[in-house]
Tab-separated table of C-alpha atoms in Angstrom:
chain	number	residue	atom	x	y	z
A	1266	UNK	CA	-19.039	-11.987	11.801
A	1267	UNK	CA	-20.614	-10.121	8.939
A	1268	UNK	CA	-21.431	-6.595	9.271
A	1269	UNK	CA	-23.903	-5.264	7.022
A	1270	UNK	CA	-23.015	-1.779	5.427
A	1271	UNK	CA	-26.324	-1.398	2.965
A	1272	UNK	CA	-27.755	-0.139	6.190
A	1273	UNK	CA	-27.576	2.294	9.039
A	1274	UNK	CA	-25.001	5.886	9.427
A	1275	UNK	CA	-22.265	5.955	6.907
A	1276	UNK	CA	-21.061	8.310	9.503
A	1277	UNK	CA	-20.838	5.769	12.000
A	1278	UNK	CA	-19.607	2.672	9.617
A	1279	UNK	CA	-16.931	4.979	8.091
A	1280	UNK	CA	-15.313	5.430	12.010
A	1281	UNK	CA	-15.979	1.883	12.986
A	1282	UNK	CA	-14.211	0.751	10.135
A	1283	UNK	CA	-11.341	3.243	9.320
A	1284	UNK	CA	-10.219	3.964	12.484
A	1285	UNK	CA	-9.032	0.324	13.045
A	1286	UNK	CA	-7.842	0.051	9.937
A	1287	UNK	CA	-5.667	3.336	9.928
A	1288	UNK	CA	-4.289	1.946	12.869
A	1289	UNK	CA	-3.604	-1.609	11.742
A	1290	UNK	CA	-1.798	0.303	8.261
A	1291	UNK	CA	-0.285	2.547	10.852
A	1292	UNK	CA	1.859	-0.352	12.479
A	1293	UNK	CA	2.271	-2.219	9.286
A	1294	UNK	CA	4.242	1.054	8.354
A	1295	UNK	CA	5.912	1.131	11.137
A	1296	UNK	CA	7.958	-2.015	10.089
A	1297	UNK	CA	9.694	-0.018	7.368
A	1298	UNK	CA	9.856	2.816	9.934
A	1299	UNK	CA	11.575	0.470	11.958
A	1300	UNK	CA	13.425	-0.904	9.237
A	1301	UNK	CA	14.398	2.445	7.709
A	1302	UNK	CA	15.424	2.882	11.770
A	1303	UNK	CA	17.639	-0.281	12.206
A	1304	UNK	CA	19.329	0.622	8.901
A	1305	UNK	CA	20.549	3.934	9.991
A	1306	UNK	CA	22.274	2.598	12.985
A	1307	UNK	CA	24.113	0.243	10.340
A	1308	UNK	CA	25.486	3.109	8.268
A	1309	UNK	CA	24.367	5.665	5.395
A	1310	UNK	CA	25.118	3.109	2.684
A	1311	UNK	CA	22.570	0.291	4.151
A	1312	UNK	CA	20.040	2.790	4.521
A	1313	UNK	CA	20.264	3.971	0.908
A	1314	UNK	CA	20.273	0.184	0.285
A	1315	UNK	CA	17.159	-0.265	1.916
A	1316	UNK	CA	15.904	2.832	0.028
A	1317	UNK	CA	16.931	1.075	-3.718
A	1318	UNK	CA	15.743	-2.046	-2.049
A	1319	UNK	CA	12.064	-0.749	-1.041
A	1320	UNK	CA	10.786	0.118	-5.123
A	1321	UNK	CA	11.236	-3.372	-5.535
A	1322	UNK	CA	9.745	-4.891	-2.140
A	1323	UNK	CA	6.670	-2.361	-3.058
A	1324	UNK	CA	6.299	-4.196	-6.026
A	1325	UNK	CA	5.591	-7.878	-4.839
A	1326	UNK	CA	3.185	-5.673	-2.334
A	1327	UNK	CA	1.626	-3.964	-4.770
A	1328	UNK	CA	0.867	-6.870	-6.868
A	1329	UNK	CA	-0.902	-8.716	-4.150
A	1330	UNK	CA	-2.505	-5.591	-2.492
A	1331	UNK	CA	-4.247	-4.723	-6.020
A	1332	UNK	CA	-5.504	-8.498	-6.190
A	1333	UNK	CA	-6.763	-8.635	-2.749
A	1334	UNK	CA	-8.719	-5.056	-3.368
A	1335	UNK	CA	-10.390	-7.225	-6.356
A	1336	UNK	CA	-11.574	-9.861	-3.693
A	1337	UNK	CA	-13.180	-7.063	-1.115
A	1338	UNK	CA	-15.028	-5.767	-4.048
A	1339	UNK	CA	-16.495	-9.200	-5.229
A	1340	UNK	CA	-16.834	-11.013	-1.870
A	1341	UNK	CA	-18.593	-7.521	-1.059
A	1342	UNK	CA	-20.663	-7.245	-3.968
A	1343	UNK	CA	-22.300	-10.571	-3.248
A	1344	UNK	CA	-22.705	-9.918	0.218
A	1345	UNK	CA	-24.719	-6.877	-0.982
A	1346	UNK	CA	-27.012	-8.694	-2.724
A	1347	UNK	CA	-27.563	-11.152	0.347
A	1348	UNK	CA	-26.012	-14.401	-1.512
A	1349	UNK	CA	-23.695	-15.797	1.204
A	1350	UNK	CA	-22.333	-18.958	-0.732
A	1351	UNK	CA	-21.276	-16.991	-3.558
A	1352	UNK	CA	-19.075	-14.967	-1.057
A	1353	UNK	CA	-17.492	-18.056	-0.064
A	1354	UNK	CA	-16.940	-19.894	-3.503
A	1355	UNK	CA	-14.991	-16.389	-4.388
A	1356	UNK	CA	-13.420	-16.146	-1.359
A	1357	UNK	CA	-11.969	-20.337	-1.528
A	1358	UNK	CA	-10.854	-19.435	-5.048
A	1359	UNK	CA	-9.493	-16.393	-4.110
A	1360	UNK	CA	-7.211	-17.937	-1.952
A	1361	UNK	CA	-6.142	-20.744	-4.275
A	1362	UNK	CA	-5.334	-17.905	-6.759
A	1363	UNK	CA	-3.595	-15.967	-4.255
A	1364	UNK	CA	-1.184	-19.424	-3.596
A	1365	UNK	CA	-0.412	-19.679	-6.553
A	1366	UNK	CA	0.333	-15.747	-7.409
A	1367	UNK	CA	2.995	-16.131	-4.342
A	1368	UNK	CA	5.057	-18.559	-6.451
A	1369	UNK	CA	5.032	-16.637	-9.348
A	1370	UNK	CA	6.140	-13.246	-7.508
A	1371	UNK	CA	9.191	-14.883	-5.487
A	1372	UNK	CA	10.571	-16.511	-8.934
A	1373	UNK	CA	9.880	-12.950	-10.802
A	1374	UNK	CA	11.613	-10.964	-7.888
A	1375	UNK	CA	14.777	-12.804	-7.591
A	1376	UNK	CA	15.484	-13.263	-11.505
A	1377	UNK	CA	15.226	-9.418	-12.074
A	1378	UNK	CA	16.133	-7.788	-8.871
A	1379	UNK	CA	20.281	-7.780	-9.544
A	1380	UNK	CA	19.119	-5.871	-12.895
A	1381	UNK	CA	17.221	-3.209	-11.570
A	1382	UNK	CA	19.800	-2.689	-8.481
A	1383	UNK	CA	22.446	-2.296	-11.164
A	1384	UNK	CA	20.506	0.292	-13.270
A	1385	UNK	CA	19.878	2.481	-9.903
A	1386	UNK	CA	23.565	2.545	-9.508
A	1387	UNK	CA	24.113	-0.197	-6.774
A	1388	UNK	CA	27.297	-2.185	-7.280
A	1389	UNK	CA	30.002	-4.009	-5.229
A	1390	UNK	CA	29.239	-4.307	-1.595
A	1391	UNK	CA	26.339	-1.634	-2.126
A	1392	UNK	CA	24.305	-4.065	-4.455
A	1393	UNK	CA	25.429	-7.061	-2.135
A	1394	UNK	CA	23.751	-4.967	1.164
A	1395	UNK	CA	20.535	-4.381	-1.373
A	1396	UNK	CA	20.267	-7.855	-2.515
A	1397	UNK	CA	20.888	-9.181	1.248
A	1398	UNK	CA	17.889	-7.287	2.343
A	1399	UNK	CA	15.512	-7.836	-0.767
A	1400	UNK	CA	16.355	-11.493	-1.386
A	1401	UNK	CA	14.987	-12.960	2.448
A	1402	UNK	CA	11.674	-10.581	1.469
A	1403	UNK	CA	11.301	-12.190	-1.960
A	1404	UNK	CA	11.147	-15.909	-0.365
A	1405	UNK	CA	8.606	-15.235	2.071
A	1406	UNK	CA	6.563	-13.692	-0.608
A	1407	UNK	CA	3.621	-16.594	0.180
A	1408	UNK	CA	3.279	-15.168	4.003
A	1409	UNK	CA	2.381	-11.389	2.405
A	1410	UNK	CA	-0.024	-12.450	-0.360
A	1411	UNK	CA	-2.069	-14.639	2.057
A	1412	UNK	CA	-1.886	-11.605	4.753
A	1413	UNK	CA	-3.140	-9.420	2.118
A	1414	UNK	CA	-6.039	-11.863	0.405
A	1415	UNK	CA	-6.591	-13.063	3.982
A	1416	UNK	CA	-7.549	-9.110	5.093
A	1417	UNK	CA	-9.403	-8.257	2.180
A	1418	UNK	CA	-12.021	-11.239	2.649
A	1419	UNK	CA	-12.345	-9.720	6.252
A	1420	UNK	CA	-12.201	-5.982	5.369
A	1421	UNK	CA	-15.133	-7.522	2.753
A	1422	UNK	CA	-17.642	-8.367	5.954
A	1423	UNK	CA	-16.840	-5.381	8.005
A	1424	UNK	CA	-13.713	-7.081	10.081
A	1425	UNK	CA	-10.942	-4.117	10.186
A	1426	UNK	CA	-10.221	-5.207	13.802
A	1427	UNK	CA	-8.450	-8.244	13.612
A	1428	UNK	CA	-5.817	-7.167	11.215
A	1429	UNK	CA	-5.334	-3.752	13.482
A	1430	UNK	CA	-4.678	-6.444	16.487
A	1431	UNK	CA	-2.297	-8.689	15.112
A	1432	UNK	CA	-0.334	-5.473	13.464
A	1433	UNK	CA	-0.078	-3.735	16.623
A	1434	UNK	CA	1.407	-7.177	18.147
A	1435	UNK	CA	3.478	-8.064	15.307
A	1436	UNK	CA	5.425	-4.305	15.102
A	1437	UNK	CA	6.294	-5.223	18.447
A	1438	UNK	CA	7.806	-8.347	18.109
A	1439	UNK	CA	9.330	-6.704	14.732
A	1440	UNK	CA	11.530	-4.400	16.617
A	1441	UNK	CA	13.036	-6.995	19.307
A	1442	UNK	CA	13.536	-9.420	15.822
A	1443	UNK	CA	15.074	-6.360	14.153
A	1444	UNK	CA	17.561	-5.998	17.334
A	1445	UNK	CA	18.353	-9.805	17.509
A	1446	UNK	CA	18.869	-10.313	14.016
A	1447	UNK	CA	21.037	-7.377	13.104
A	1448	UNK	CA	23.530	-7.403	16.361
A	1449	UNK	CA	22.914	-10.873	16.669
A	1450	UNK	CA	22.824	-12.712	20.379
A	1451	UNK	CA	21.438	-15.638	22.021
A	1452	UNK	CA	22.994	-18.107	19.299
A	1453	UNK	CA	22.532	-15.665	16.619
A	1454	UNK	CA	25.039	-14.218	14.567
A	1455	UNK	CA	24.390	-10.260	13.597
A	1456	UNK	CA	23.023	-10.908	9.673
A	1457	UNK	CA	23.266	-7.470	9.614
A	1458	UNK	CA	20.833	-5.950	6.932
A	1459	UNK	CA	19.814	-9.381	6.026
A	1460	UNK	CA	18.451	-9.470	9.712
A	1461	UNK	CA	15.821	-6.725	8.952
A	1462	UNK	CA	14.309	-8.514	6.033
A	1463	UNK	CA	14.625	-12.139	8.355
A	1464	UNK	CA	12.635	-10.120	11.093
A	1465	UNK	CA	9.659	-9.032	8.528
A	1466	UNK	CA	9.677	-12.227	7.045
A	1467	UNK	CA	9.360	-14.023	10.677
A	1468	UNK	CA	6.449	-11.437	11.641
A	1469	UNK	CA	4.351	-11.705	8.575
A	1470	UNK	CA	4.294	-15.461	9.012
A	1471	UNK	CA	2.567	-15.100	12.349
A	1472	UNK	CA	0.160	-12.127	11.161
A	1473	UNK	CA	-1.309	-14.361	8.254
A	1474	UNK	CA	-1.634	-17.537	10.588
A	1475	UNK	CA	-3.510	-14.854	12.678
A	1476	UNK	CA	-5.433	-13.400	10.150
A	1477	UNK	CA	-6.688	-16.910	8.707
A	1478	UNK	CA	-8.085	-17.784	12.263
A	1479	UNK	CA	-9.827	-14.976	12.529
A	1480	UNK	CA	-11.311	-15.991	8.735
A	1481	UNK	CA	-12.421	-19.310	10.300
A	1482	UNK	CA	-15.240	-17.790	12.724
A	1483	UNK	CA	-16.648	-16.051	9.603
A	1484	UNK	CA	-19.130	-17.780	6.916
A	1485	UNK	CA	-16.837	-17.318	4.543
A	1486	UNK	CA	-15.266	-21.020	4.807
A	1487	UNK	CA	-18.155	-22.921	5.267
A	1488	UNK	CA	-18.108	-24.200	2.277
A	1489	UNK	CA	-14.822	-25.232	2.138
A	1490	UNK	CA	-15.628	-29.237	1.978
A	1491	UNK	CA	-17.384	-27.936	-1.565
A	1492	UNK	CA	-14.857	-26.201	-2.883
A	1493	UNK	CA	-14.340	-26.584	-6.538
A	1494	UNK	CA	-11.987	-24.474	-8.948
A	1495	UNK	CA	-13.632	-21.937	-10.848
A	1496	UNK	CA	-11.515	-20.107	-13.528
A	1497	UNK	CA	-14.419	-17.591	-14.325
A	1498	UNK	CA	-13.546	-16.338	-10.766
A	1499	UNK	CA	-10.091	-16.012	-11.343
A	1500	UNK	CA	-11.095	-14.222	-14.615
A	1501	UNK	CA	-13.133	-12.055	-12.498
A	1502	UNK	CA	-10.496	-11.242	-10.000
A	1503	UNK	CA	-7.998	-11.108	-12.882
A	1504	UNK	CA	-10.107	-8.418	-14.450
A	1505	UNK	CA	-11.158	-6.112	-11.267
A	1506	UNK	CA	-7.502	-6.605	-9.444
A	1507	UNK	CA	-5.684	-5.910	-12.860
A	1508	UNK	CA	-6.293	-2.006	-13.012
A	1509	UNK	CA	-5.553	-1.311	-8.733
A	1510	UNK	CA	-2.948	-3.838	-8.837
A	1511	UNK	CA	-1.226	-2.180	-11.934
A	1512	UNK	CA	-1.530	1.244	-10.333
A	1513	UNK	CA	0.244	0.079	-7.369
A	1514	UNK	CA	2.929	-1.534	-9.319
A	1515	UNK	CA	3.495	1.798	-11.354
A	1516	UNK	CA	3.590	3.488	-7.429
A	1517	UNK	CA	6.642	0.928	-7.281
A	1518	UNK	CA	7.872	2.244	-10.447
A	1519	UNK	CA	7.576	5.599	-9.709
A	1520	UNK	CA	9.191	5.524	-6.589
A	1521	UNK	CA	12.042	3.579	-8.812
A	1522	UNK	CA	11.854	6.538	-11.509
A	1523	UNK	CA	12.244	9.146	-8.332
A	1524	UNK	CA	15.195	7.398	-7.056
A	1525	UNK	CA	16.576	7.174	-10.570
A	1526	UNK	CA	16.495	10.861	-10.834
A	1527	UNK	CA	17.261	11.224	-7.171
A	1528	UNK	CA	20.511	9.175	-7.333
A	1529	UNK	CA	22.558	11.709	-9.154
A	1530	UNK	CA	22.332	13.945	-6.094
A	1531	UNK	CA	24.331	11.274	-3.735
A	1532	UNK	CA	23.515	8.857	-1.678
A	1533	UNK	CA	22.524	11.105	1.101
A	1534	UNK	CA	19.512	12.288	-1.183
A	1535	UNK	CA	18.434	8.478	-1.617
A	1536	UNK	CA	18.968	8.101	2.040
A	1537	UNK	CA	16.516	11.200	3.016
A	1538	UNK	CA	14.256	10.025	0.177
A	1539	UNK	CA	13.698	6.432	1.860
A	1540	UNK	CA	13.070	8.079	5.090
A	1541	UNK	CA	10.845	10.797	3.768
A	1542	UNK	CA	8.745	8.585	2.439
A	1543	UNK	CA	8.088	6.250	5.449
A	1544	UNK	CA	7.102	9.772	7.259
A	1545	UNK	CA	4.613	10.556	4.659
A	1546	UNK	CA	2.916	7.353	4.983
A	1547	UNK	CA	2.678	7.881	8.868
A	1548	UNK	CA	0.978	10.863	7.848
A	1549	UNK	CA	-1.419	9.801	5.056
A	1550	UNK	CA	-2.098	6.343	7.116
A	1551	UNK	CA	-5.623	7.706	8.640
A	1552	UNK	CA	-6.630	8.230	4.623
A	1553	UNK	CA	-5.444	4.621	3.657
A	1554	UNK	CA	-7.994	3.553	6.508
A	1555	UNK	CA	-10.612	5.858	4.716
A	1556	UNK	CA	-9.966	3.886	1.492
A	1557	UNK	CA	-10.853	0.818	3.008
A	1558	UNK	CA	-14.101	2.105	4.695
A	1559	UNK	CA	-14.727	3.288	1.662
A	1560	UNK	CA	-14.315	0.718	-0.607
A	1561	UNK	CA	-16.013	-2.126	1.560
A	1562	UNK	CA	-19.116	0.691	1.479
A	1563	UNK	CA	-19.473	1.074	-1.733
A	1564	UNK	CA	-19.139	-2.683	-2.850
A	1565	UNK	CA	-21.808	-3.219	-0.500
A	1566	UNK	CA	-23.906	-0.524	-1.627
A	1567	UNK	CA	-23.439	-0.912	-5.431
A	1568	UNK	CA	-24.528	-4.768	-4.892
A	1569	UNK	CA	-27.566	-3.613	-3.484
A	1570	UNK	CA	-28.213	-0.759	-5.341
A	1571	UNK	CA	-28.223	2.263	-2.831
A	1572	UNK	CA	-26.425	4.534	-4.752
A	1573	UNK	CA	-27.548	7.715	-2.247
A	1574	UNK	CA	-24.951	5.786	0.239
A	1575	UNK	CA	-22.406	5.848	-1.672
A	1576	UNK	CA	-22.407	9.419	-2.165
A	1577	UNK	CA	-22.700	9.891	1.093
A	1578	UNK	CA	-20.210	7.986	1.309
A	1579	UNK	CA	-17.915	9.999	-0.465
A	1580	UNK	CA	-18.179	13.210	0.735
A	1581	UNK	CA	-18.292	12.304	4.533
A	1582	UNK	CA	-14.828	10.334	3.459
A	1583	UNK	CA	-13.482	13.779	2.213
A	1584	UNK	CA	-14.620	15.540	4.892
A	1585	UNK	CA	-12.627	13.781	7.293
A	1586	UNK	CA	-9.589	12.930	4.907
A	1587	UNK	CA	-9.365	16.938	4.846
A	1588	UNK	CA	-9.409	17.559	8.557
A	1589	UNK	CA	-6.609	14.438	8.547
A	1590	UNK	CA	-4.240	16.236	5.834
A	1591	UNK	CA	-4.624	19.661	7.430
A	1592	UNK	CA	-3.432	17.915	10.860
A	1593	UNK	CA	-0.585	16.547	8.629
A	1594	UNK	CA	0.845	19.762	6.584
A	1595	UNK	CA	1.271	21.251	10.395
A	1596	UNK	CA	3.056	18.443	11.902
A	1597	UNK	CA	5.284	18.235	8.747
A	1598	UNK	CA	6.023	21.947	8.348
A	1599	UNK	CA	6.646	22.230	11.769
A	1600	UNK	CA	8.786	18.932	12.659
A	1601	UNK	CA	10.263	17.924	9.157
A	1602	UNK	CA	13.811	18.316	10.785
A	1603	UNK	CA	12.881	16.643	13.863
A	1604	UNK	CA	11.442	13.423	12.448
A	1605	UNK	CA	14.460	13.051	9.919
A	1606	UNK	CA	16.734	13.652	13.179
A	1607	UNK	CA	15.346	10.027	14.809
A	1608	UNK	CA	16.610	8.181	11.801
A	1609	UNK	CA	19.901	9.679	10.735
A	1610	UNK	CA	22.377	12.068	12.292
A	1611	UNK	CA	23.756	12.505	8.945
A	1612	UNK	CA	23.277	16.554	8.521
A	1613	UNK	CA	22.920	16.477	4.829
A	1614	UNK	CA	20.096	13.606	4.811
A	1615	UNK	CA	17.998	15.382	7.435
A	1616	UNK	CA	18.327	18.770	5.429
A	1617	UNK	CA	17.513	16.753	2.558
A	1618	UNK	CA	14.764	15.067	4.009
A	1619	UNK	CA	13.171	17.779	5.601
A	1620	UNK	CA	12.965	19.964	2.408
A	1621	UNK	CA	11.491	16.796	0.781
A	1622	UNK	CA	8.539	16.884	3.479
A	1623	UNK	CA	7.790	20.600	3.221
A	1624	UNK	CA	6.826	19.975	-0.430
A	1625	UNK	CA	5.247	17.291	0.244
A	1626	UNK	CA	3.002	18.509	2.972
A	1627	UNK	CA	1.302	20.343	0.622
A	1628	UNK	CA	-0.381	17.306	-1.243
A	1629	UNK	CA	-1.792	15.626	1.565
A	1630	UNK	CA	-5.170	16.301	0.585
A	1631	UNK	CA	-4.260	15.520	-3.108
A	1632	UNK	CA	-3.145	11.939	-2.206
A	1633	UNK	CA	-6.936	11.734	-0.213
A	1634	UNK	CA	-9.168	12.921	-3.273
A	1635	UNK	CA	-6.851	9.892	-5.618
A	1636	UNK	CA	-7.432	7.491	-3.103
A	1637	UNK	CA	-10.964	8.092	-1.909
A	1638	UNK	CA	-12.312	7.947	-5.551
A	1639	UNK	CA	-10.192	5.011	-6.728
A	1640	UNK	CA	-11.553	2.623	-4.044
A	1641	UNK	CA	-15.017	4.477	-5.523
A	1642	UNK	CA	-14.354	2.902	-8.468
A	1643	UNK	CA	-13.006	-0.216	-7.303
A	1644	UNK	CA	-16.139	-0.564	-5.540
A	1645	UNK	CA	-18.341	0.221	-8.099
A	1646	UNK	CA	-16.864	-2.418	-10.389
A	1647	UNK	CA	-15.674	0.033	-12.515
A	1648	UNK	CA	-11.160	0.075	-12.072
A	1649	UNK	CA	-10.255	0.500	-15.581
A	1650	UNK	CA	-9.491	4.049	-15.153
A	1651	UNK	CA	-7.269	3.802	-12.263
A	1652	UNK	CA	-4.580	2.025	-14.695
A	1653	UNK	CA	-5.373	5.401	-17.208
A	1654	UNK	CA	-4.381	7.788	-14.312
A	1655	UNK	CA	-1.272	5.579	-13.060
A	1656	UNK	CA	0.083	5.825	-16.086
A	1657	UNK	CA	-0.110	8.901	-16.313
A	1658	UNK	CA	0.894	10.035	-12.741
A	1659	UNK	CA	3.753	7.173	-12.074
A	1660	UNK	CA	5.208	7.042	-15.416
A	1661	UNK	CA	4.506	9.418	-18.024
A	1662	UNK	CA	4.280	12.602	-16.233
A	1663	UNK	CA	7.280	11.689	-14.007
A	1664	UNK	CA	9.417	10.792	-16.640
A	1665	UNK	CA	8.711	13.792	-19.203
A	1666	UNK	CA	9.415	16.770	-16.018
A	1667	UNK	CA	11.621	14.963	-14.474
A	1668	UNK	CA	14.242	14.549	-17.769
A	1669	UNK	CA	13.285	18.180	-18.329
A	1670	UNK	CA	14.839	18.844	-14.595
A	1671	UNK	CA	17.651	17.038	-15.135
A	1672	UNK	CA	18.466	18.551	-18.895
A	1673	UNK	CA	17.919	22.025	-17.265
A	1674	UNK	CA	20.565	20.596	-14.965
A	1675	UNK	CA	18.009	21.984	-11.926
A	1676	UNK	CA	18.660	21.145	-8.084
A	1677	UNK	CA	17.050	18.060	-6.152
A	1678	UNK	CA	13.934	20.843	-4.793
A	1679	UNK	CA	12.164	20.756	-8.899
A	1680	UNK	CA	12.297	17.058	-8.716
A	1681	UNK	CA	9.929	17.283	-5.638
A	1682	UNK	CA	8.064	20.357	-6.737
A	1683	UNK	CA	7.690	18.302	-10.501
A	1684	UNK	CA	6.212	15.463	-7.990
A	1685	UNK	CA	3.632	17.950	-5.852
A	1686	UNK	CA	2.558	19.565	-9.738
A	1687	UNK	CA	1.982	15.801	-10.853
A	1688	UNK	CA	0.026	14.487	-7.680
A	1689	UNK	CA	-2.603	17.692	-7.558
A	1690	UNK	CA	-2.947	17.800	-11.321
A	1691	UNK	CA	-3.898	14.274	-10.795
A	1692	UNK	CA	-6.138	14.434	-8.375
A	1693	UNK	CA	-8.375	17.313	-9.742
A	1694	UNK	CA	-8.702	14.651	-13.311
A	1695	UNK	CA	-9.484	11.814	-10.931
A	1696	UNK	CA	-12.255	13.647	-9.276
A	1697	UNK	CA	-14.201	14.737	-12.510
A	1698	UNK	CA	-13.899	11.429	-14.567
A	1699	UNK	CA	-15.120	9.354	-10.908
A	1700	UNK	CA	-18.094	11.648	-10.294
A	1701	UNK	CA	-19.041	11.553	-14.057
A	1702	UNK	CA	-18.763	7.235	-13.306
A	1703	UNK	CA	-20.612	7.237	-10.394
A	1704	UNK	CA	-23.659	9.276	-11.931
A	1705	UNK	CA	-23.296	7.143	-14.736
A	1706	UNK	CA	-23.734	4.073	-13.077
A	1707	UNK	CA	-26.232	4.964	-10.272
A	1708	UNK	CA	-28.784	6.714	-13.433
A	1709	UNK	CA	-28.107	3.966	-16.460
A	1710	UNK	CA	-26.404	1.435	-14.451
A	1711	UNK	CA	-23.121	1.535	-16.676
C-alpha cells in the first residue's frame, strides 16, 4: 500500500488520514488513562507514583517518537519524488538504528531514574512504588521504539489504519492485563503497581509484531535481501529527528519541572496533576491525528515541490483543529469535576484537578497552532527551530515564572495560569517564524 498525497483533495487526505490516526492516539492514551485508573483503586500514593513515574516514561517515548517523525519525513520525501528504493534503504536503516537506540534508552533509564525520583521528593516505599512501575517500562523499551519507527514508515505511505486497529485491540486486552496483574488470579500473584507497567509492556509487544506485518505487504521491505548499513542515513535521521525528538524530551522535562513545582502543594496536587493531564490528551488527541496528516502531506509535497498543497494544507488543518478545541474547552468547563470523579474519590484531587482543566481548556487551540506548524517544519526538512521554541516553552520560560510563583509564595492556580501564559505566547512565535519558513522555502527553496 502506498498512497500518494502530491495529488488529489487535501480536504479529503487530511480526514482519511487523521481520523484513524486520532483514534489509534486516542486508545494509545487510553493505556495511561487506564493506568492512571488502576492506580487510583491502589491508593493516592501509587497514583502520585505513577504521576512522578510518567516524566520519565515520556522520556524514553519522546526520544523514539522524535526519531520516528525523522523517518516519516525522509521515507516521505523520497516517496515524493517517486524513488521507491530509496524509501526502503531509509526505512531498513531506520530500523537497524531504531534497535540499537532501544538498548541505549533501557540502560540510560534505569541508571538515572532512582536520581530523578529522589529529587521529586519520592523516598521509602513511595520511590519503591515509582521505581516498581518505571523499571518493567524501561526493559521493554525495544517493543516501543520498534512500535513507533514501525508506524512512522506506515504513517510515511498513507497507512494510519493499521496502527488505529491494533490500538483499539491492544487497550482492550490492556485493561483485562491491568486487572490480572494488579489483583492477581489464575496463577498470578497481584504485582500490584508493577502489574500496570507488566500489562503495557505485554501489549506493546503484540502491537509492534502487528505493526511490522502490516509493514511486510508494503514496498518498503523489498529490498531487504540488499540491505546494507548506511551511516549517512543515520546522520540524516540523526539530524531531522534531533530537533522533534529534543522537543519532546524537554515536554518530559517540563512535565518534570511542573511536578517539581507542583510537589510542594501535596501529593494530592501531583495526584490531580497526573490525571489532568491524561484528560487533556483525550481532548487534544483529534489534533495529534492532524499532526500526522499533516506532516506525511507536507513531506510528500515538499519532495515534489507543490508548495500550494502545503498551504492548503495548513490552513484546512487549523480549520478543523479549531472546531476540535472549541468542542474541547466545553466538555472541560463543563465536566472537569466529573472526569476527575472516575479516577479518584479523593475530594481534594478532583478539586485540584478540575481547576487544573479549566485553565487549561483555554489553550486548546494554542497546543493546535504549536503542533500543526512543527510537523510543517518537520516536513519541510526544516526542525531546527522546534528545539529553539522547546527550550524556550519547556524549560526556560517554565523555570523563570514558575520560581517567581513560588518566591511570591503564590497558590497552585499561578503555576497553571504561568503554564496557559507560556503555551499561547508560544504559539503566536511559532506561527510567525513557520510561515516566514515556509515562504522561504517554497520562493528560494531555503
Amino acid at each position: 500500500m502506498h498512497l500518494d498525497l502530491t495529488q488529489g483533495d487535501i480536504n479529503t487526505q487530511i480526514k482519511k488520514l487523521a481520523i484513524p490516526a486520532s483514534v489509534g492516539f486516542f486508545f494509545h492514551t487510553m493505556y495511561n488513562v487506564t493506568d492512571t485508573y488502576f492506580a487510583g483503586l491502589i491508593s493516592t500514593q501509587a497514583l502520585s507514583a505513577l504521576t512522578l513515574s510518567f516524566s520519565v516514561f515520556f522520556m524514553m517515548l519522546a526520544i523514539a517518537g522524535g526519531m520516528s517523525e525523522a523517518v516519516t519525513a525522509l521515507v516521505g520525501n523520497a516517496f515524493g519524488k517517486k524513488d521507491t528504493k530509496a524509501a526502503g534503504h531509509i526505512a531498513l536503516n531506520a530500523l537497524f538504528f531504531g534497535f540499537f537506540l532501544s538498548f541505549v534508552l533501557t540502560f540510560a533509564g534505569v541508571w538515572a531514574t532512582p536520581y530523578l525520583m529522589k529529587l521529586l521528593g519520592a523516598h521509602g516505599a513511595y520511590l519503591e512504588e515509582s521505581l516498581a512501575y518505571i523499571n518493567i517500562i524501561l526493559y521493554g523499551s525495544v517493543f516501543f521504539v520498534f512500535s513507533w519507527f514501525i508506524n512512522a514508515l506506515l504513517n510515511a505511505v498513507g497507512d494510519t489504519v493499521s496502527f488505529r486497529n491494533i490500538l483499539i485491540v491492544s487497550s482492550v486486552l490492556n485493561i483485562v492485563l491491568d486487572y490480572w496483574f494488579v489483583f492477581g488470579g489464575l496463577g498470578v500473584k497481584p504485582l500490584g503497581v508493577g502489574g500496570i507497567s507488566s500489562a503495557t509492556v505485554v501489549t506493546e509487544l503484540i502491537t509492534a509484531i502487528y505493526l511490522f506485518y502490516k509493514l511486510t505487504k508494503t514496498p518498503l521491505l523489498r529490498g531487504y535481501k540488499e540491505f546494507t548499513v548506511d551511516t549517512a542515513v543515520f546522520k540524516e535521521l540523526i539530524a531531522q529527528g534531533l530537533p522533534p525528538s529534543a522537543n519532546m524530551v524537554l515536554m518530559a522535562a517540563g512535565i518534570f519541572i511542573i511536578t517539581y513545582f507542583a510537589a510542594p502543594f501535596g501529593q494530592e496536587v501531583v495526584a490531580a496533576f497526573g490525571i489532568g493531564m491524561r484528560i487533556e490528551q483525550i481532548a487534544l488527541m483529534p489534533t495529534i491525528g492532524l499532526n500526522v496528516a499533516v506532516l506525511a502531506i507536507v513531506a510528500q509535497n515538499n519532495g515534489a515541490g507543490h508548495y500550494e498543497r502545503i498551504e492548503e494544507t495548513l490552513k484546512t488543518a487549523l480549520y478543523y483543529g479549531g472546531i476540535v478545541s472549541l468542542g474541547g474547552m466545553v466538555l472541560l468547563l463543563a465536566g472537569a469535576e466529573g472526569f476527575m470523579h472516575v479516577f479518584s474519590n479523593d475530594a481534594n484531587v478532583i478539586a485540584q484537578g478540575a481547576l487544573y482543566l479549566r485553565v487549561e481548556a483555554f489553550i486548546l487551540f494554542s497546543f493546535v497552532v504549536i503542533f500543526v506548524h512543527l510537523a510543517m517544519l518537520q516536513g519541510i526538512a526544516k526542525p531546527n527551530f522546534i528545539f529553539t521554541i522547546s527550550i524556550f516553552r519547556q524549560i526556560i520560560a517554565p523555570l523563570l515564572l514558575l520560581s517567581l510563583v513560588s518566591f511570591l509564595g503564590l497558590g497552585v492556580l499561578w503555576v497553571w495560569l504561568s503554564i496557559a501564559l507560556i503555551v499561547t505566547f508560544s504559539a503566536f512565535v511559532t506561527w510567525r517564524y513557520s510561515r516566514g519558513k515556509l515562504r522561504a522555502v517554497s520562493t528560494n527553496g531555503v
